[in-house]
Amino acid sequence: MNSAAVIHRKAYRYRLRSLPGATDRTLRRWEGCCRKVWNLALAEQQRLRAIGGKHAGYVAMAKWLTAWRAGAETAYLSDVPVHVLQNVLRALDTAFQRFFQKSGGYPKFKRYGETCGLRETDVKCFSVDVANGRIRFPKLGWLRYRCSRYVEGIPKSATLRLEADGWYVSIQVEIGLASPPVPDATAIGAADRGITNFLATDRGQLVVPLHAHRNSLFRLRRYQRACARKIEAAKVAAGVPKDQPFPKGFRLQPSNRLRQAQARVARMHQKIARQRADFLHKLSSELADQHAVFCIEDLKMQNMTASAAGTADAPGCRVRQKAGLNRSILDQGWGEFGRHLEYKLPWRGGQLIKVPAAYTSQTCSACGHVHADNRRDEQFRCLACGHTDHADVNAAKN
């Protein structure tokens, strides 16, 4: 048992080197098996719900998995490491718990091609050879990865995941510290997040947003249109009318050109995500290094980016404007930035404080007067004391 006073968990992510064709096909087949287990378990949960039965937890679903692996129709599931399939059921159980706590939606069936990830959590079944940059995965043997940095700590789990440009492995480790870390910095800071300026600190620093999605939108739309044209052609070739959706359960057989077009779209989305992640990681690391305590607004991203379409009986107004605002908010990555600070500050001995965002942009940081007319666009001018400042900087000071 680890006797350390503080235990941190950290993940190292690497790209696997070129895999043999047989290994790649095996991993893709395992992905299909994981998707099958998810859908079988979800269908069984819905069947129990329809007859008025009680929700089955992970232990009950694990027993279903044992029966499926022994059954004649689904015996191919026994080719997959059992812990990998069990972790799929754990993920499904977690999704149901979020649904019951009203912090997430009802779990959905996974479509063909949707990845689940192959996660091994038994430390006896996998091992990491740091010196040679390779990992041993059950029933596969040694897999080499591009060792961009050394793994520190005790490996606790390994996850293989397929992305647009190949397979990646994430190694989660446990790092024990004899005493809680002490921050090198002593400053206390705060910041307000926005769209015109991604971040405005209480010291007056304005961070220009990246706009990763907006800057790539022209090329992305061109790739998506090319993909849509090829899907329509494949639909006609399959005998499905142009103005009709695909029949339920129908699986389109894509042509080589359609596969290439879909791969271009996937790589474009991957590039956008990586640009955004690079920007957020660098900025959050800089702030975590410079501050012992940092304050941000406690934003409810799910509510802020909800659609304004309304219902058929009560349709919403200015739907297109709200859709554009939602796209801009999601392009900034506010939620991911907050999550980065949430774990990076404690790693350095710091602390993150989330402050209620209500009225912070209407409150004067000098005298405390609150009024909606205090703020006009990016300019803040207090009606009571006449204090002027940048609106986002004033909100950060609050």
Coordinates of C-alpha atoms in Angstrom, one line a residue:
M1 CA 0.0 0.0 0.0
N2 CA 1.3 3.5 -0.9
S3 CA 2.2 5.4 2.3
A4 CA 2.6 8.7 0.6
A5 CA 0.8 11.7 2.2
V6 CA -0.4 13.0 -1.2
I7 CA -1.2 10.9 -4.3
H8 CA -1.5 12.5 -7.7
R9 CA -2.8 10.7 -10.8
K10 CA -1.3 11.7 -14.1
A11 CA -1.7 10.4 -17.7
Y12 CA 0.9 10.1 -20.4
R13 CA -0.3 9.9 -24.0
Y14 CA 1.8 8.5 -26.9
R15 CA 1.2 7.6 -30.5
L16 CA 1.8 3.9 -31.3
R17 CA 4.3 3.2 -34.0
S18 CA 3.2 1.5 -37.2
L19 CA 1.3 -1.7 -36.3
P20 CA 1.4 -4.9 -38.3
G21 CA -1.8 -5.4 -40.4
A22 CA -2.9 -8.3 -38.2
T23 CA -2.5 -6.3 -35.0
D24 CA -4.5 -3.4 -36.4
R25 CA -7.3 -5.6 -37.6
T26 CA -7.4 -7.3 -34.1
L27 CA -7.7 -3.9 -32.4
R28 CA -10.4 -2.8 -34.7
R29 CA -12.3 -6.1 -34.1
W30 CA -11.9 -5.5 -30.3
E31 CA -13.4 -2.1 -30.8
G32 CA -16.4 -3.6 -32.4
C33 CA -16.8 -6.1 -29.6
C34 CA -16.7 -3.3 -27.0
R35 CA -19.4 -1.5 -29.0
K36 CA -21.4 -4.7 -29.1
V37 CA -21.2 -5.2 -25.3
W38 CA -22.2 -1.6 -24.7
N39 CA -25.3 -1.9 -27.0
L40 CA -26.3 -5.3 -25.6
A41 CA -26.1 -4.0 -22.0
L42 CA -28.0 -0.9 -22.9
A43 CA -30.7 -2.9 -24.7
E44 CA -31.1 -5.2 -21.6
Q45 CA -31.4 -2.2 -19.3
Q46 CA -34.2 -0.8 -21.6
R47 CA -35.9 -4.2 -21.5
L48 CA -35.8 -4.2 -17.7
R49 CA -37.2 -0.7 -17.6
A50 CA -40.0 -1.5 -20.0
I51 CA -41.3 -4.4 -17.8
G52 CA -40.9 -2.3 -14.6
G53 CA -37.8 -4.0 -13.4
K54 CA -35.1 -2.4 -11.3
H55 CA -32.0 -0.9 -12.8
A56 CA -29.1 -3.3 -12.9
G57 CA -25.7 -2.1 -11.6
Y58 CA -22.3 -3.0 -12.7
V59 CA -22.2 -6.3 -10.8
A60 CA -25.3 -7.6 -12.5
M61 CA -24.1 -6.4 -15.9
A62 CA -20.8 -8.3 -15.3
K63 CA -22.8 -11.5 -14.9
W64 CA -24.5 -10.8 -18.2
L65 CA -21.1 -10.4 -19.8
T66 CA -20.1 -13.8 -18.5
A67 CA -23.1 -15.4 -20.1
W68 CA -22.5 -13.6 -23.4
R69 CA -18.9 -14.7 -23.6
A70 CA -20.1 -18.3 -23.0
G71 CA -23.0 -18.1 -25.4
A72 CA -22.9 -19.6 -28.9
E73 CA -24.0 -16.5 -30.7
T74 CA -21.6 -14.1 -29.0
A75 CA -18.7 -16.5 -28.3
Y76 CA -16.4 -14.1 -30.2
L77 CA -16.4 -11.8 -27.2
S78 CA -14.2 -14.3 -25.4
D79 CA -11.3 -13.3 -27.8
V80 CA -11.2 -9.8 -26.1
P81 CA -9.4 -9.4 -22.7
V82 CA -12.2 -9.6 -20.1
H83 CA -11.1 -6.5 -18.2
V84 CA -11.5 -4.4 -21.4
L85 CA -15.1 -5.5 -21.7
Q86 CA -15.7 -5.0 -18.0
N87 CA -14.5 -1.5 -18.2
V88 CA -17.0 -0.8 -21.0
L89 CA -19.7 -1.9 -18.5
R90 CA -18.2 0.4 -15.9
A91 CA -18.4 3.3 -18.3
L92 CA -22.0 2.5 -19.0
D93 CA -22.8 2.3 -15.3
T94 CA -21.1 5.7 -14.8
A95 CA -23.2 7.2 -17.6
F96 CA -26.4 5.9 -15.9
Q97 CA -25.3 7.3 -12.6
R98 CA -24.9 10.7 -14.2
F99 CA -28.3 10.4 -15.8
F100 CA -29.9 9.6 -12.4
Q101 CA -28.1 12.5 -10.8
K102 CA -29.4 14.8 -13.6
S103 CA -25.9 15.7 -14.6
G104 CA -26.0 14.0 -18.0
G105 CA -28.4 12.6 -20.6
Y106 CA -29.7 9.1 -21.1
P107 CA -27.0 6.8 -22.5
K108 CA -27.3 6.2 -26.3
F109 CA -26.5 3.2 -28.5
K110 CA -23.1 3.4 -30.2
R111 CA -23.1 3.5 -34.0
Y112 CA -20.8 1.5 -36.3
G113 CA -17.4 3.1 -36.3
E114 CA -17.9 4.9 -33.0
T115 CA -14.9 4.2 -30.7
C116 CA -15.1 3.0 -27.1
G117 CA -11.4 2.7 -26.2
L118 CA -9.7 -0.4 -25.0
R119 CA -8.9 0.1 -21.3
E120 CA -6.9 -2.4 -19.2
T121 CA -6.9 -1.7 -15.4
D122 CA -5.3 -4.9 -14.0
V123 CA -1.7 -4.0 -13.4
K124 CA -0.8 -7.7 -13.6
C125 CA -2.0 -7.9 -17.2
F126 CA 0.0 -5.1 -18.7
S127 CA 3.5 -3.7 -18.2
V128 CA 5.4 -0.6 -19.5
D129 CA 9.0 -0.8 -20.7
V130 CA 10.0 2.8 -20.3
A131 CA 13.6 2.3 -21.4
N132 CA 12.7 0.9 -24.7
G133 CA 9.4 2.8 -25.3
R134 CA 7.0 -0.1 -25.4
I135 CA 4.0 -1.4 -23.6
R136 CA 2.8 -5.0 -23.3
F137 CA -1.0 -5.4 -23.7
P138 CA -2.9 -8.6 -23.0
K139 CA -3.3 -11.0 -25.9
L140 CA -1.3 -8.6 -28.2
G141 CA 2.2 -8.7 -26.8
W142 CA 4.6 -5.7 -27.0
L143 CA 3.6 -2.5 -28.8
R144 CA 6.1 0.2 -29.5
Y145 CA 5.2 3.9 -29.0
R146 CA 6.8 7.2 -29.8
C147 CA 8.5 8.0 -26.4
S148 CA 8.4 11.8 -26.4
R149 CA 8.9 11.8 -22.6
Y150 CA 9.5 9.3 -19.9
V151 CA 6.8 7.8 -17.7
E152 CA 7.1 8.7 -14.1
G153 CA 5.2 7.0 -11.3
I154 CA 3.5 3.6 -11.0
P155 CA 1.3 2.6 -14.0
K156 CA -2.3 1.9 -13.0
S157 CA -4.1 1.6 -16.3
A158 CA -3.5 1.6 -20.1
T159 CA -6.0 2.7 -22.8
L160 CA -5.7 2.1 -26.5
R161 CA -7.8 4.5 -28.7
L162 CA -8.1 4.9 -32.4
E163 CA -8.0 8.4 -33.8
A164 CA -7.9 9.9 -37.3
D165 CA -4.2 9.4 -37.8
G166 CA -3.6 6.1 -36.0
W167 CA -3.7 4.4 -32.6
Y168 CA -2.7 6.1 -29.3
V169 CA -2.0 4.8 -25.9
S170 CA -2.7 6.6 -22.6
I171 CA -0.9 5.4 -19.5
Q172 CA -2.3 6.5 -16.2
V173 CA 0.2 6.6 -13.4
E174 CA 0.1 7.2 -9.6
I175 CA 2.7 9.6 -8.1
G176 CA 3.1 9.6 -4.4
L177 CA 4.5 12.6 -2.5
A178 CA 5.8 12.5 1.0
S179 CA 4.2 15.9 1.8
P180 CA 1.8 18.3 0.1
P181 CA 3.5 20.5 -2.5
V182 CA 4.2 24.1 -1.6
P183 CA 3.6 26.7 -4.4
D184 CA 6.6 28.6 -5.6
A185 CA 4.4 31.6 -6.4
T186 CA 2.6 33.7 -3.8
A187 CA 0.4 35.9 -6.0
I188 CA -3.4 35.8 -5.9
G189 CA -5.1 36.3 -9.3
A190 CA -8.4 36.3 -11.0
A191 CA -9.7 36.3 -14.6
D192 CA -12.9 36.8 -16.6
R193 CA -13.5 34.7 -19.7
G194 CA -15.0 36.1 -22.8
I195 CA -15.3 35.9 -26.6
T196 CA -13.8 39.1 -27.8
N197 CA -11.0 38.6 -25.3
F198 CA -10.5 34.9 -24.2
L199 CA -9.2 36.0 -20.8
A200 CA -9.0 39.3 -18.9
T201 CA -7.0 39.2 -15.7
D202 CA -7.4 41.5 -12.7
R203 CA -4.0 43.0 -13.6
G204 CA -5.2 44.3 -16.9
Q205 CA -3.8 41.5 -19.2
L206 CA -6.0 40.7 -22.2
V207 CA -5.5 37.4 -23.9
V208 CA -6.5 37.3 -27.6
P209 CA -8.6 34.2 -28.4
L210 CA -7.3 31.5 -30.8
H211 CA -10.5 30.9 -32.8
A212 CA -9.3 27.5 -34.0
H213 CA -12.6 26.4 -35.4
R214 CA -13.5 29.8 -37.0
N215 CA -10.1 30.1 -38.7
S216 CA -10.5 26.6 -40.2
L217 CA -14.2 26.9 -41.1
F218 CA -13.8 27.7 -44.8
R219 CA -11.7 24.6 -45.5
L220 CA -13.8 22.4 -43.2
R221 CA -17.0 23.3 -44.9
R222 CA -15.5 22.6 -48.3
Y223 CA -14.4 19.1 -47.1
Q224 CA -17.8 18.5 -45.6
R225 CA -19.6 19.5 -48.8
A226 CA -17.4 17.1 -50.8
C227 CA -18.2 14.3 -48.3
A228 CA -21.9 15.1 -48.5
R229 CA -21.9 14.9 -52.3
K230 CA -20.3 11.4 -52.2
I231 CA -22.7 10.2 -49.6
E232 CA -25.6 11.3 -51.8
A233 CA -24.0 9.4 -54.8
A234 CA -23.6 6.3 -52.6
K235 CA -27.2 6.6 -51.5
V236 CA -28.4 6.6 -55.1
A237 CA -26.2 3.7 -55.9
A238 CA -27.6 1.7 -53.0
G239 CA -31.2 2.3 -54.3
V240 CA -32.2 4.8 -51.6
P241 CA -34.1 7.8 -52.9
K242 CA -32.3 11.1 -52.6
D243 CA -34.9 12.9 -50.5
Q244 CA -35.4 9.9 -48.1
P245 CA -33.3 9.1 -45.0
F246 CA -31.4 5.8 -44.7
P247 CA -33.7 2.9 -43.6
K248 CA -33.2 1.9 -39.9
G249 CA -30.4 -0.6 -39.6
F250 CA -29.0 0.2 -43.1
R251 CA -25.2 0.3 -43.3
L252 CA -23.8 2.2 -46.3
Q253 CA -20.9 0.6 -48.1
P254 CA -18.6 3.6 -48.7
S255 CA -16.5 3.9 -51.8
N256 CA -12.8 4.6 -51.6
R257 CA -13.3 8.3 -52.5
L258 CA -16.0 8.6 -49.7
R259 CA -13.6 7.0 -47.2
Q260 CA -10.9 9.5 -48.3
A261 CA -13.3 12.4 -47.9
Q262 CA -14.4 11.3 -44.5
A263 CA -10.8 10.9 -43.4
R264 CA -10.0 14.5 -44.5
V265 CA -12.9 15.8 -42.4
A266 CA -11.8 13.7 -39.4
R267 CA -8.2 15.0 -39.7
M268 CA -9.4 18.6 -39.9
H269 CA -11.4 18.2 -36.7
Q270 CA -8.4 16.6 -35.1
K271 CA -6.2 19.5 -36.1
I272 CA -8.7 22.0 -34.7
A273 CA -8.9 20.1 -31.4
R274 CA -5.1 19.9 -31.1
Q275 CA -4.7 23.6 -31.8
R276 CA -7.2 24.5 -29.1
A277 CA -5.7 22.0 -26.6
D278 CA -2.2 23.4 -27.2
F279 CA -3.4 27.0 -26.6
L280 CA -5.3 26.1 -23.4
H281 CA -2.5 23.9 -21.9
K282 CA 0.2 26.6 -22.4
L283 CA -2.0 29.4 -21.0
S284 CA -3.3 27.3 -18.0
S285 CA 0.3 26.2 -17.2
E286 CA 1.5 29.7 -17.2
L287 CA -1.2 30.9 -14.9
A288 CA -0.7 27.9 -12.5
D289 CA 3.0 28.7 -12.3
Q290 CA 2.5 32.3 -11.5
H291 CA -0.3 32.1 -8.9
A292 CA -0.9 30.3 -5.6
V293 CA -4.6 31.1 -5.7
F294 CA -6.6 31.8 -8.8
C295 CA -10.3 32.7 -9.2
I296 CA -12.6 32.2 -12.2
E297 CA -16.3 32.4 -12.7
D298 CA -18.4 29.3 -12.0
L299 CA -20.0 29.1 -15.5
K300 CA -22.7 26.6 -16.3
M301 CA -21.6 25.7 -19.8
Q302 CA -24.5 23.4 -20.6
N303 CA -27.0 26.1 -19.8
M304 CA -25.1 28.8 -21.6
T305 CA -24.8 26.8 -24.9
A306 CA -28.4 25.5 -24.9
S307 CA -30.3 25.9 -28.1
A308 CA -32.9 28.7 -28.5
A309 CA -35.0 26.8 -31.0
G310 CA -37.8 26.0 -28.4
T311 CA -40.6 23.7 -29.3
A312 CA -43.2 23.4 -32.0
D313 CA -45.8 25.0 -29.7
A314 CA -43.5 27.7 -28.4
P315 CA -40.8 28.3 -31.0
G316 CA -37.8 30.4 -29.9
C317 CA -36.6 33.7 -31.3
R318 CA -33.3 34.8 -32.8
V319 CA -32.3 31.2 -33.1
R320 CA -29.5 31.7 -35.7
Q321 CA -27.9 34.4 -33.6
K322 CA -27.9 32.2 -30.5
A323 CA -26.5 29.3 -32.6
G324 CA -23.6 31.6 -33.6
L325 CA -23.0 32.6 -30.0
N326 CA -23.0 29.0 -28.9
R327 CA -20.5 28.1 -31.6
S328 CA -18.2 30.9 -30.5
I329 CA -18.4 29.9 -26.8
L330 CA -17.6 26.3 -27.6
D331 CA -14.8 27.3 -29.9
Q332 CA -13.1 29.1 -26.9
G333 CA -13.0 26.0 -24.8
W334 CA -14.0 27.7 -21.5
G335 CA -14.9 24.5 -19.8
E336 CA -11.7 22.7 -20.7
F337 CA -9.7 25.7 -19.6
G338 CA -11.3 25.5 -16.2
R339 CA -10.6 21.8 -15.9
H340 CA -6.9 22.4 -16.7
L341 CA -6.7 24.9 -13.9
E342 CA -8.6 22.5 -11.6
Y343 CA -5.8 19.9 -11.6
K344 CA -2.7 22.0 -12.5
L345 CA -3.0 24.4 -9.5
P346 CA -3.2 21.6 -6.9
W347 CA -0.2 19.8 -8.5
R348 CA 1.8 22.9 -7.8
G349 CA 0.3 23.4 -4.3
G350 CA -2.1 26.1 -5.5
Q351 CA -5.9 26.4 -5.2
L352 CA -8.6 27.2 -7.7
I353 CA -11.7 29.2 -6.5
K354 CA -14.8 29.3 -8.5
V355 CA -16.9 32.5 -7.9
P356 CA -20.6 32.9 -8.8
A357 CA -20.7 34.9 -12.0
A358 CA -23.9 36.8 -11.3
Y359 CA -23.6 40.6 -11.5
T360 CA -19.7 40.6 -11.7
S361 CA -19.8 42.5 -15.0
Q362 CA -22.3 45.1 -13.6
T363 CA -20.6 45.7 -10.2
C364 CA -18.1 48.5 -9.8
S365 CA -14.8 47.2 -8.4
A366 CA -14.1 50.5 -6.7
C367 CA -17.3 51.3 -4.8
G368 CA -19.4 48.2 -5.2
H369 CA -22.3 49.9 -7.0
V370 CA -24.4 47.5 -9.1
H371 CA -26.3 48.6 -12.1
A372 CA -27.0 47.2 -15.6
D373 CA -26.1 50.5 -17.2
N374 CA -22.6 50.5 -15.7
R375 CA -21.4 48.4 -18.6
R376 CA -21.6 49.4 -22.2
D377 CA -20.0 46.8 -24.5
E378 CA -16.3 46.7 -23.5
Q379 CA -16.3 49.9 -21.5
F380 CA -17.2 50.1 -17.8
R381 CA -18.2 53.4 -16.2
C382 CA -19.7 53.4 -12.8
L383 CA -22.8 55.7 -12.5
A384 CA -22.2 56.3 -8.8
C385 CA -18.4 57.1 -8.5
G386 CA -17.4 57.5 -12.1
H387 CA -14.8 54.8 -12.1
T388 CA -13.8 53.7 -15.6
D389 CA -12.1 50.5 -16.7
H390 CA -12.2 47.7 -19.3
A391 CA -15.4 45.8 -18.7
D392 CA -13.7 42.4 -18.5
V393 CA -10.9 43.6 -16.3
N394 CA -13.4 45.2 -13.9
A395 CA -15.3 41.8 -13.8
A396 CA -12.0 40.0 -13.1
K397 CA -11.3 42.3 -10.2
N398 CA -14.7 41.5 -8.7

